[in-house]
Amino acid sequence: MVLRGAGFANLHSTSDSRMALELYLSLRPDLVLLDLQMPHIDGFGVIDQIKAADPDHFAPILVLTAEIDTAVRYRALDAGARDFLLKPFDRVEVKARIRNLLEMRLLFKQTVAHATTLEQTVAERTLELRATQMEIIHRLGRAAEYKDNETGNHIIRMSLYCEVLARAAGLDAADQEKLLRAAPMHDVGKIGIPDRILCKLGKLTAEEWEIMKTHAEIGADLLSGSRSPLIQMAQAIAWTHHEKWDGSGYPRGLRGEDIPLAGRIVAVADVFDALTSVRPYKPAWPLSDAIAELRAGAGRHFDPRLVALFCNQTAAIQRIRADYRED
């Protein structure tokens, strides 16, 4: 009656301490008034039950006791109570202490709500930044191939093939995503290749081919010096995706596992997409023929383990081809 008369609402009670936990969990109250002296389970036992059942839910506990022994009161506070009232109660003190604890509860709820809103805002901004970053990367990749015979969908497909292969190769989720974002920059060095060579439809002369091959070093130079792990991976890819497993690739003739894993993965994905795409000088190869060509190059052009893994991902490969087919 004291509490109702003071304007407090939604009051629920039980005289059976065995029902206290069930009542608490069903109501999720903003404040718990708890008598320490109860049959069956005393107040300390109820506090322990509440803490064990709901450790993350902050509800102030106000203990009621006739004990004037400070050890009992300290024990209650140590157990998790926020305050205590001595019997017999002073009405003014009861109302003041309850209001103080309810204000504490309100501040806690407001803090949690603010933190949740802030967390959601940060998550949304992070997604926006990632989307913007990915768009910039794709546009950079497309800029490199703008005058070439390849399309924007080539960049998307090739990047997704890289992600599929990275997952199959056992890279963790962070490295899979980093490779997905770095792969579109593999041919950024083509920006530095003269149009007469880059846009030539016929076969390149030996001299022209030597110039074309410099795009790997140009790309590596453009992306060098960054402290970003993403750009560092992109730089390694630009520099090494034309290296071959047997050491016959360019620009440095790296062999086997001396070629960074990211470069080896992009080599497989890039060639596969080139084989299965239409070009002015060739039709698209059937999937089976492209897979056979990769297998033929395993141990010579490509890392044989990666080829075997990639060739076992035909379902994922087909989905990517269907989702990003050429118009």
mmCIF file of C-alpha atoms in Angstrom:
data_model
loop_
_atom_site.group_PDB
_atom_site.id
_atom_site.type_symbol
_atom_site.label_atom_id
_atom_site.label_comp_id
_atom_site.label_asym_id
_atom_site.label_seq_id
_atom_site.Cartn_x
_atom_site.Cartn_y
_atom_site.Cartn_z
ATOM 1 C CA MET A 1 0.000 0.000 0.000
ATOM 2 C CA VAL A 2 2.889 2.361 0.760
ATOM 3 C CA LEU A 3 4.280 1.881 -2.741
ATOM 4 C CA ARG A 4 0.950 2.250 -4.538
ATOM 5 C CA GLY A 5 0.169 5.359 -2.564
ATOM 6 C CA ALA A 6 3.518 6.812 -3.590
ATOM 7 C CA GLY A 7 2.675 6.456 -7.271
ATOM 8 C CA PHE A 8 4.649 3.317 -8.099
ATOM 9 C CA ALA A 9 2.939 1.021 -10.616
ATOM 10 C CA ASN A 10 3.106 -2.523 -11.998
ATOM 11 C CA LEU A 11 3.700 -4.050 -8.591
ATOM 12 C CA HIS A 12 3.875 -7.834 -8.265
ATOM 13 C CA SER A 13 4.729 -9.907 -5.220
ATOM 14 C CA THR A 14 5.024 -13.411 -3.841
ATOM 15 C CA SER A 15 5.479 -14.675 -0.311
ATOM 16 C CA ASP A 16 6.953 -17.973 -1.541
ATOM 17 C CA SER A 17 10.655 -17.555 -2.230
ATOM 18 C CA ARG A 18 10.567 -20.698 -4.368
ATOM 19 C CA MET A 19 8.483 -18.736 -6.890
ATOM 20 C CA ALA A 20 10.746 -15.675 -6.868
ATOM 21 C CA LEU A 21 12.937 -16.677 -9.812
ATOM 22 C CA GLU A 22 9.978 -17.658 -11.981
ATOM 23 C CA LEU A 23 8.251 -14.352 -11.194
ATOM 24 C CA TYR A 24 11.424 -12.422 -11.945
ATOM 25 C CA LEU A 25 12.016 -14.103 -15.312
ATOM 26 C CA SER A 26 8.405 -13.637 -16.396
ATOM 27 C CA LEU A 27 8.273 -9.933 -15.491
ATOM 28 C CA ARG A 28 11.829 -8.672 -15.997
ATOM 29 C CA PRO A 29 11.199 -5.972 -13.371
ATOM 30 C CA ASP A 30 12.962 -2.635 -13.077
ATOM 31 C CA LEU A 31 13.430 -3.149 -9.338
ATOM 32 C CA VAL A 32 13.383 -6.118 -6.950
ATOM 33 C CA LEU A 33 12.500 -5.724 -3.261
ATOM 34 C CA LEU A 34 13.746 -8.802 -1.477
ATOM 35 C CA ASP A 35 13.436 -9.869 2.167
ATOM 36 C CA LEU A 36 16.540 -11.659 3.399
ATOM 37 C CA GLN A 37 14.614 -13.659 5.996
ATOM 38 C CA MET A 38 12.328 -16.076 4.128
ATOM 39 C CA PRO A 39 11.464 -19.759 4.519
ATOM 40 C CA HIS A 40 12.641 -22.352 1.983
ATOM 41 C CA ILE A 41 15.159 -20.097 0.194
ATOM 42 C CA ASP A 42 16.570 -17.045 1.912
ATOM 43 C CA GLY A 43 17.259 -13.756 0.173
ATOM 44 C CA PHE A 44 20.877 -14.619 -0.546
ATOM 45 C CA GLY A 45 19.769 -17.779 -2.331
ATOM 46 C CA VAL A 46 17.285 -15.833 -4.453
ATOM 47 C CA ILE A 47 19.974 -13.314 -5.432
ATOM 48 C CA ASP A 48 22.258 -16.172 -6.484
ATOM 49 C CA GLN A 49 19.449 -17.718 -8.567
ATOM 50 C CA ILE A 50 18.728 -14.437 -10.342
ATOM 51 C CA LYS A 51 22.394 -13.779 -11.107
ATOM 52 C CA ALA A 52 22.901 -17.311 -12.440
ATOM 53 C CA ALA A 53 19.759 -17.318 -14.591
ATOM 54 C CA ASP A 54 20.102 -13.812 -15.996
ATOM 55 C CA PRO A 55 23.670 -12.492 -15.615
ATOM 56 C CA ASP A 56 23.335 -9.779 -18.288
ATOM 57 C CA HIS A 57 20.074 -8.225 -17.103
ATOM 58 C CA PHE A 58 20.632 -5.334 -14.728
ATOM 59 C CA ALA A 59 17.766 -4.967 -12.249
ATOM 60 C CA PRO A 60 18.606 -3.257 -8.944
ATOM 61 C CA ILE A 61 17.889 -5.387 -5.881
ATOM 62 C CA LEU A 62 16.813 -3.623 -2.687
ATOM 63 C CA VAL A 63 17.115 -5.996 0.261
ATOM 64 C CA LEU A 64 14.900 -5.754 3.325
ATOM 65 C CA THR A 65 16.309 -6.912 6.639
ATOM 66 C CA ALA A 66 15.837 -6.550 10.371
ATOM 67 C CA GLU A 67 19.541 -7.276 10.914
ATOM 68 C CA ILE A 68 21.586 -4.348 12.086
ATOM 69 C CA ASP A 69 24.781 -6.403 11.851
ATOM 70 C CA THR A 70 26.998 -4.701 9.288
ATOM 71 C CA ALA A 71 28.405 -8.077 8.207
ATOM 72 C CA VAL A 72 24.953 -9.117 6.965
ATOM 73 C CA ARG A 73 24.506 -5.879 5.070
ATOM 74 C CA TYR A 74 27.966 -6.121 3.518
ATOM 75 C CA ARG A 75 27.233 -9.691 2.503
ATOM 76 C CA ALA A 76 24.046 -8.553 0.780
ATOM 77 C CA LEU A 77 25.895 -5.841 -1.116
ATOM 78 C CA ASP A 78 28.665 -8.265 -2.083
ATOM 79 C CA ALA A 79 26.056 -10.748 -3.308
ATOM 80 C CA GLY A 80 24.671 -8.194 -5.758
ATOM 81 C CA ALA A 81 22.186 -6.044 -3.864
ATOM 82 C CA ARG A 82 22.312 -2.343 -4.717
ATOM 83 C CA ASP A 83 20.916 -1.032 -1.449
ATOM 84 C CA PHE A 84 19.171 -2.177 1.730
ATOM 85 C CA LEU A 85 16.415 -1.067 4.088
ATOM 86 C CA LEU A 86 16.265 -1.818 7.782
ATOM 87 C CA LYS A 87 13.010 -2.904 9.391
ATOM 88 C CA PRO A 88 10.897 -1.227 10.630
ATOM 89 C CA PHE A 89 10.743 0.973 7.543
ATOM 90 C CA ASP A 90 10.573 4.718 7.396
ATOM 91 C CA ARG A 91 8.123 5.606 4.616
ATOM 92 C CA VAL A 92 10.058 8.625 3.439
ATOM 93 C CA GLU A 93 13.275 6.615 3.297
ATOM 94 C CA VAL A 94 11.555 3.751 1.450
ATOM 95 C CA LYS A 95 10.229 6.039 -1.262
ATOM 96 C CA ALA A 96 13.533 7.898 -1.604
ATOM 97 C CA ARG A 97 15.629 4.750 -1.938
ATOM 98 C CA ILE A 98 13.215 3.187 -4.427
ATOM 99 C CA ARG A 99 13.183 6.346 -6.544
ATOM 100 C CA ASN A 100 16.988 6.449 -6.514
ATOM 101 C CA LEU A 101 17.247 2.853 -7.686
ATOM 102 C CA LEU A 102 14.592 3.321 -10.367
ATOM 103 C CA GLU A 103 16.497 6.347 -11.641
ATOM 104 C CA MET A 104 19.607 4.183 -11.743
ATOM 105 C CA ARG A 105 17.664 1.578 -13.708
ATOM 106 C CA LEU A 106 16.363 4.215 -16.119
ATOM 107 C CA LEU A 107 19.867 5.543 -16.730
ATOM 108 C CA PHE A 108 21.085 2.015 -17.370
ATOM 109 C CA LYS A 109 18.323 1.353 -19.906
ATOM 110 C CA GLN A 110 19.022 4.656 -21.639
ATOM 111 C CA THR A 111 22.726 3.834 -21.791
ATOM 112 C CA VAL A 112 22.018 0.405 -23.265
ATOM 113 C CA ALA A 113 19.604 1.889 -25.804
ATOM 114 C CA HIS A 114 22.156 4.526 -26.789
ATOM 115 C CA ALA A 115 24.910 1.922 -27.092
ATOM 116 C CA THR A 116 22.661 -0.294 -29.226
ATOM 117 C CA THR A 117 21.748 2.611 -31.488
ATOM 118 C CA LEU A 118 25.394 3.613 -31.756
ATOM 119 C CA GLU A 119 26.398 0.038 -32.554
ATOM 120 C CA GLN A 120 23.744 -0.176 -35.267
ATOM 121 C CA THR A 121 24.857 3.166 -36.704
ATOM 122 C CA VAL A 122 28.488 2.063 -36.756
ATOM 123 C CA ALA A 123 27.498 -1.218 -38.423
ATOM 124 C CA GLU A 124 25.482 0.636 -41.060
ATOM 125 C CA ARG A 125 28.311 3.084 -41.725
ATOM 126 C CA THR A 126 30.785 0.214 -41.928
ATOM 127 C CA LEU A 127 28.641 -1.515 -44.539
ATOM 128 C CA GLU A 128 28.351 1.737 -46.468
ATOM 129 C CA LEU A 129 32.119 2.236 -46.356
ATOM 130 C CA ARG A 130 32.735 -1.325 -47.505
ATOM 131 C CA ALA A 131 30.275 -0.927 -50.355
ATOM 132 C CA THR A 132 31.911 2.354 -51.367
ATOM 133 C CA GLN A 133 35.361 0.805 -51.112
ATOM 134 C CA MET A 134 34.281 -2.123 -53.282
ATOM 135 C CA GLU A 135 32.763 0.201 -55.873
ATOM 136 C CA ILE A 136 35.954 2.264 -56.041
ATOM 137 C CA ILE A 137 38.028 -0.895 -56.409
ATOM 138 C CA HIS A 138 35.786 -2.213 -59.184
ATOM 139 C CA ARG A 139 35.899 1.123 -60.964
ATOM 140 C CA LEU A 140 39.680 1.175 -60.674
ATOM 141 C CA GLY A 141 39.795 -2.315 -62.144
ATOM 142 C CA ARG A 142 37.449 -1.313 -64.937
ATOM 143 C CA ALA A 143 39.497 1.801 -65.639
ATOM 144 C CA ALA A 144 42.495 -0.433 -66.261
ATOM 145 C CA GLU A 145 40.492 -2.516 -68.724
ATOM 146 C CA TYR A 146 38.407 0.306 -70.200
ATOM 147 C CA LYS A 147 40.314 0.190 -73.468
ATOM 148 C CA ASP A 148 40.829 -3.541 -73.314
ATOM 149 C CA ASN A 149 38.472 -6.199 -74.602
ATOM 150 C CA GLU A 150 37.379 -7.303 -71.145
ATOM 151 C CA THR A 151 34.232 -6.212 -69.311
ATOM 152 C CA GLY A 152 33.213 -5.141 -65.839
ATOM 153 C CA ASN A 153 31.552 -8.497 -65.269
ATOM 154 C CA HIS A 154 34.898 -10.177 -65.869
ATOM 155 C CA ILE A 155 36.236 -8.376 -62.804
ATOM 156 C CA ILE A 156 33.256 -9.405 -60.675
ATOM 157 C CA ARG A 157 33.302 -13.040 -61.813
ATOM 158 C CA MET A 158 37.039 -13.366 -61.425
ATOM 159 C CA SER A 159 36.925 -11.883 -57.911
ATOM 160 C CA LEU A 160 34.133 -14.239 -56.873
ATOM 161 C CA TYR A 161 36.032 -17.219 -58.316
ATOM 162 C CA CYS A 162 38.980 -16.112 -56.178
ATOM 163 C CA GLU A 163 36.770 -16.054 -53.090
ATOM 164 C CA VAL A 164 35.436 -19.541 -53.847
ATOM 165 C CA LEU A 165 38.948 -20.893 -54.329
ATOM 166 C CA ALA A 166 40.269 -19.127 -51.228
ATOM 167 C CA ARG A 167 37.522 -20.733 -49.158
ATOM 168 C CA ALA A 168 38.278 -24.155 -50.619
ATOM 169 C CA ALA A 169 41.981 -23.621 -49.895
ATOM 170 C CA GLY A 170 41.232 -23.017 -46.213
ATOM 171 C CA LEU A 171 41.819 -19.268 -45.934
ATOM 172 C CA ASP A 172 39.972 -17.668 -43.035
ATOM 173 C CA ALA A 173 36.976 -15.404 -43.624
ATOM 174 C CA ALA A 174 39.017 -12.201 -43.280
ATOM 175 C CA ASP A 175 41.543 -13.282 -45.911
ATOM 176 C CA GLN A 176 38.756 -14.474 -48.207
ATOM 177 C CA GLU A 177 37.155 -11.034 -48.085
ATOM 178 C CA LYS A 178 40.492 -9.288 -48.510
ATOM 179 C CA LEU A 179 41.216 -11.352 -51.615
ATOM 180 C CA LEU A 180 37.728 -10.645 -52.967
ATOM 181 C CA ARG A 181 38.448 -6.915 -52.663
ATOM 182 C CA ALA A 182 42.056 -7.013 -53.849
ATOM 183 C CA ALA A 183 41.600 -9.221 -56.915
ATOM 184 C CA PRO A 184 39.870 -6.569 -59.095
ATOM 185 C CA MET A 185 43.107 -4.564 -59.094
ATOM 186 C CA HIS A 186 45.141 -7.384 -60.659
ATOM 187 C CA ASP A 187 45.525 -5.656 -64.039
ATOM 188 C CA VAL A 188 45.614 -2.037 -62.873
ATOM 189 C CA GLY A 189 49.018 -1.703 -64.526
ATOM 190 C CA LYS A 190 47.369 -1.848 -67.953
ATOM 191 C CA ILE A 191 46.709 1.853 -67.450
ATOM 192 C CA GLY A 192 50.361 2.336 -68.399
ATOM 193 C CA ILE A 193 50.261 0.277 -71.611
ATOM 194 C CA PRO A 194 49.981 2.232 -74.905
ATOM 195 C CA ASP A 195 46.591 2.001 -76.633
ATOM 196 C CA ARG A 196 48.165 0.720 -79.859
ATOM 197 C CA ILE A 197 49.255 -2.379 -77.965
ATOM 198 C CA LEU A 198 46.435 -2.750 -75.470
ATOM 199 C CA CYS A 199 43.707 -2.393 -78.116
ATOM 200 C CA LYS A 200 45.400 -4.386 -80.861
ATOM 201 C CA LEU A 201 43.156 -7.198 -82.109
ATOM 202 C CA GLY A 202 45.847 -9.143 -83.916
ATOM 203 C CA LYS A 203 48.803 -10.999 -82.493
ATOM 204 C CA LEU A 204 51.373 -8.858 -80.716
ATOM 205 C CA THR A 205 54.906 -8.703 -82.020
ATOM 206 C CA ALA A 206 57.724 -9.858 -79.768
ATOM 207 C CA GLU A 207 58.547 -6.245 -78.951
ATOM 208 C CA GLU A 208 54.898 -5.408 -78.231
ATOM 209 C CA TRP A 209 54.576 -8.464 -76.006
ATOM 210 C CA GLU A 210 57.543 -7.348 -73.928
ATOM 211 C CA ILE A 211 55.854 -3.978 -73.440
ATOM 212 C CA MET A 212 52.537 -5.649 -72.562
ATOM 213 C CA LYS A 213 54.243 -7.744 -69.896
ATOM 214 C CA THR A 214 55.398 -4.617 -68.092
ATOM 215 C CA HIS A 215 51.829 -4.049 -66.858
ATOM 216 C CA ALA A 216 52.576 -6.400 -63.933
ATOM 217 C CA GLU A 217 55.439 -4.221 -62.740
ATOM 218 C CA ILE A 218 53.532 -1.009 -63.455
ATOM 219 C CA GLY A 219 50.626 -2.268 -61.341
ATOM 220 C CA ALA A 220 52.949 -3.304 -58.524
ATOM 221 C CA ASP A 221 54.573 0.121 -58.607
ATOM 222 C CA LEU A 222 51.208 1.925 -58.567
ATOM 223 C CA LEU A 223 50.109 -0.037 -55.503
ATOM 224 C CA SER A 224 53.421 -0.035 -53.629
ATOM 225 C CA GLY A 225 54.169 1.758 -50.382
ATOM 226 C CA SER A 226 50.746 1.344 -48.778
ATOM 227 C CA ARG A 227 50.265 0.378 -45.128
ATOM 228 C CA SER A 228 46.834 -1.066 -45.920
ATOM 229 C CA PRO A 229 46.815 -4.896 -45.825
ATOM 230 C CA LEU A 230 44.253 -4.807 -48.640
ATOM 231 C CA ILE A 231 46.459 -2.714 -50.930
ATOM 232 C CA GLN A 232 49.506 -4.768 -49.959
ATOM 233 C CA MET A 233 47.696 -7.903 -51.119
ATOM 234 C CA ALA A 234 46.567 -6.124 -54.292
ATOM 235 C CA GLN A 235 50.168 -5.118 -54.958
ATOM 236 C CA ALA A 236 51.347 -8.719 -54.573
ATOM 237 C CA ILE A 237 48.586 -9.904 -56.914
ATOM 238 C CA ALA A 238 49.361 -7.296 -59.571
ATOM 239 C CA TRP A 239 53.018 -8.283 -59.455
ATOM 240 C CA THR A 240 52.665 -12.071 -59.426
ATOM 241 C CA HIS A 241 49.436 -13.231 -61.089
ATOM 242 C CA HIS A 242 51.316 -13.892 -64.350
ATOM 243 C CA GLU A 243 54.005 -15.982 -62.655
ATOM 244 C CA LYS A 244 53.831 -19.724 -63.389
ATOM 245 C CA TRP A 245 54.277 -22.702 -61.122
ATOM 246 C CA ASP A 246 57.242 -24.011 -63.171
ATOM 247 C CA GLY A 247 59.048 -20.653 -63.158
ATOM 248 C CA SER A 248 58.330 -19.751 -66.789
ATOM 249 C CA GLY A 249 56.067 -16.797 -66.004
ATOM 250 C CA TYR A 250 56.762 -13.097 -65.696
ATOM 251 C CA PRO A 251 57.918 -10.578 -64.567
ATOM 252 C CA ARG A 252 60.402 -12.292 -62.205
ATOM 253 C CA GLY A 253 60.194 -15.970 -63.089
ATOM 254 C CA LEU A 254 59.088 -17.011 -59.610
ATOM 255 C CA ARG A 255 58.527 -20.714 -59.079
ATOM 256 C CA GLY A 256 56.160 -22.820 -56.955
ATOM 257 C CA GLU A 257 55.365 -21.530 -53.494
ATOM 258 C CA ASP A 258 57.716 -18.587 -53.959
ATOM 259 C CA ILE A 259 54.702 -17.103 -55.752
ATOM 260 C CA PRO A 260 52.366 -15.580 -53.127
ATOM 261 C CA LEU A 261 49.211 -17.622 -52.577
ATOM 262 C CA ALA A 262 46.982 -14.697 -53.581
ATOM 263 C CA GLY A 263 48.805 -14.435 -56.912
ATOM 264 C CA ARG A 264 48.450 -18.184 -57.519
ATOM 265 C CA ILE A 265 44.721 -18.050 -56.793
ATOM 266 C CA VAL A 266 44.151 -15.089 -59.117
ATOM 267 C CA ALA A 267 46.134 -16.839 -61.861
ATOM 268 C CA VAL A 268 43.668 -19.747 -61.851
ATOM 269 C CA ALA A 269 40.556 -17.562 -61.621
ATOM 270 C CA ASP A 270 41.735 -15.052 -64.250
ATOM 271 C CA VAL A 271 42.608 -17.664 -66.859
ATOM 272 C CA PHE A 272 39.415 -19.613 -66.219
ATOM 273 C CA ASP A 273 37.239 -16.549 -66.768
ATOM 274 C CA ALA A 274 39.189 -15.579 -69.877
ATOM 275 C CA LEU A 275 38.651 -19.069 -71.308
ATOM 276 C CA THR A 276 34.914 -19.129 -70.588
ATOM 277 C CA SER A 277 34.235 -15.584 -71.850
ATOM 278 C CA VAL A 278 33.616 -14.331 -75.374
ATOM 279 C CA ARG A 279 36.415 -12.243 -76.854
ATOM 280 C CA PRO A 280 36.655 -10.597 -80.292
ATOM 281 C CA TYR A 281 39.250 -13.190 -81.219
ATOM 282 C CA LYS A 282 37.529 -16.299 -79.786
ATOM 283 C CA PRO A 283 34.211 -17.761 -78.601
ATOM 284 C CA ALA A 284 33.588 -18.741 -74.985
ATOM 285 C CA TRP A 285 34.870 -22.185 -74.139
ATOM 286 C CA PRO A 286 32.473 -24.733 -72.617
ATOM 287 C CA LEU A 287 32.962 -25.279 -68.901
ATOM 288 C CA SER A 288 34.274 -28.812 -69.419
ATOM 289 C CA ASP A 289 36.931 -27.638 -71.886
ATOM 290 C CA ALA A 290 38.046 -24.827 -69.576
ATOM 291 C CA ILE A 291 38.330 -27.242 -66.648
ATOM 292 C CA ALA A 292 40.350 -29.618 -68.829
ATOM 293 C CA GLU A 293 42.672 -26.769 -69.813
ATOM 294 C CA LEU A 294 43.274 -25.867 -66.167
ATOM 295 C CA ARG A 295 44.059 -29.481 -65.345
ATOM 296 C CA ALA A 296 46.458 -29.653 -68.272
ATOM 297 C CA GLY A 297 48.273 -26.620 -66.878
ATOM 298 C CA ALA A 298 48.465 -27.945 -63.306
ATOM 299 C CA GLY A 299 52.068 -28.249 -62.179
ATOM 300 C CA ARG A 300 53.239 -26.191 -65.134
ATOM 301 C CA HIS A 301 51.230 -22.977 -65.289
ATOM 302 C CA PHE A 302 49.208 -23.348 -62.083
ATOM 303 C CA ASP A 303 49.549 -24.580 -58.520
ATOM 304 C CA PRO A 304 48.270 -28.172 -58.887
ATOM 305 C CA ARG A 305 46.564 -28.175 -55.485
ATOM 306 C CA LEU A 306 44.607 -25.033 -56.347
ATOM 307 C CA VAL A 307 43.559 -26.440 -59.710
ATOM 308 C CA ALA A 308 42.221 -29.592 -58.043
ATOM 309 C CA LEU A 309 40.310 -27.528 -55.484
ATOM 310 C CA PHE A 310 38.896 -25.163 -58.103
ATOM 311 C CA CYS A 311 37.745 -27.978 -60.370
ATOM 312 C CA ASN A 312 35.745 -29.414 -57.463
ATOM 313 C CA GLN A 313 33.754 -26.172 -57.086
ATOM 314 C CA THR A 314 31.716 -26.451 -60.301
ATOM 315 C CA ALA A 315 28.362 -25.768 -58.595
ATOM 316 C CA ALA A 316 29.592 -22.456 -57.151
ATOM 317 C CA ILE A 317 31.301 -21.599 -60.437
ATOM 318 C CA GLN A 318 28.100 -22.184 -62.398
ATOM 319 C CA ARG A 319 26.134 -19.941 -60.034
ATOM 320 C CA ILE A 320 28.617 -17.108 -60.510
ATOM 321 C CA ARG A 321 28.534 -17.511 -64.290
ATOM 322 C CA ALA A 322 24.724 -17.441 -64.261
ATOM 323 C CA ASP A 323 24.529 -14.401 -61.984
ATOM 324 C CA TYR A 324 27.103 -12.358 -63.918
ATOM 325 C CA ARG A 325 26.757 -13.469 -67.505
ATOM 326 C CA GLU A 326 27.578 -11.040 -70.274
ATOM 327 C CA ASP A 327 24.702 -8.989 -71.709
#
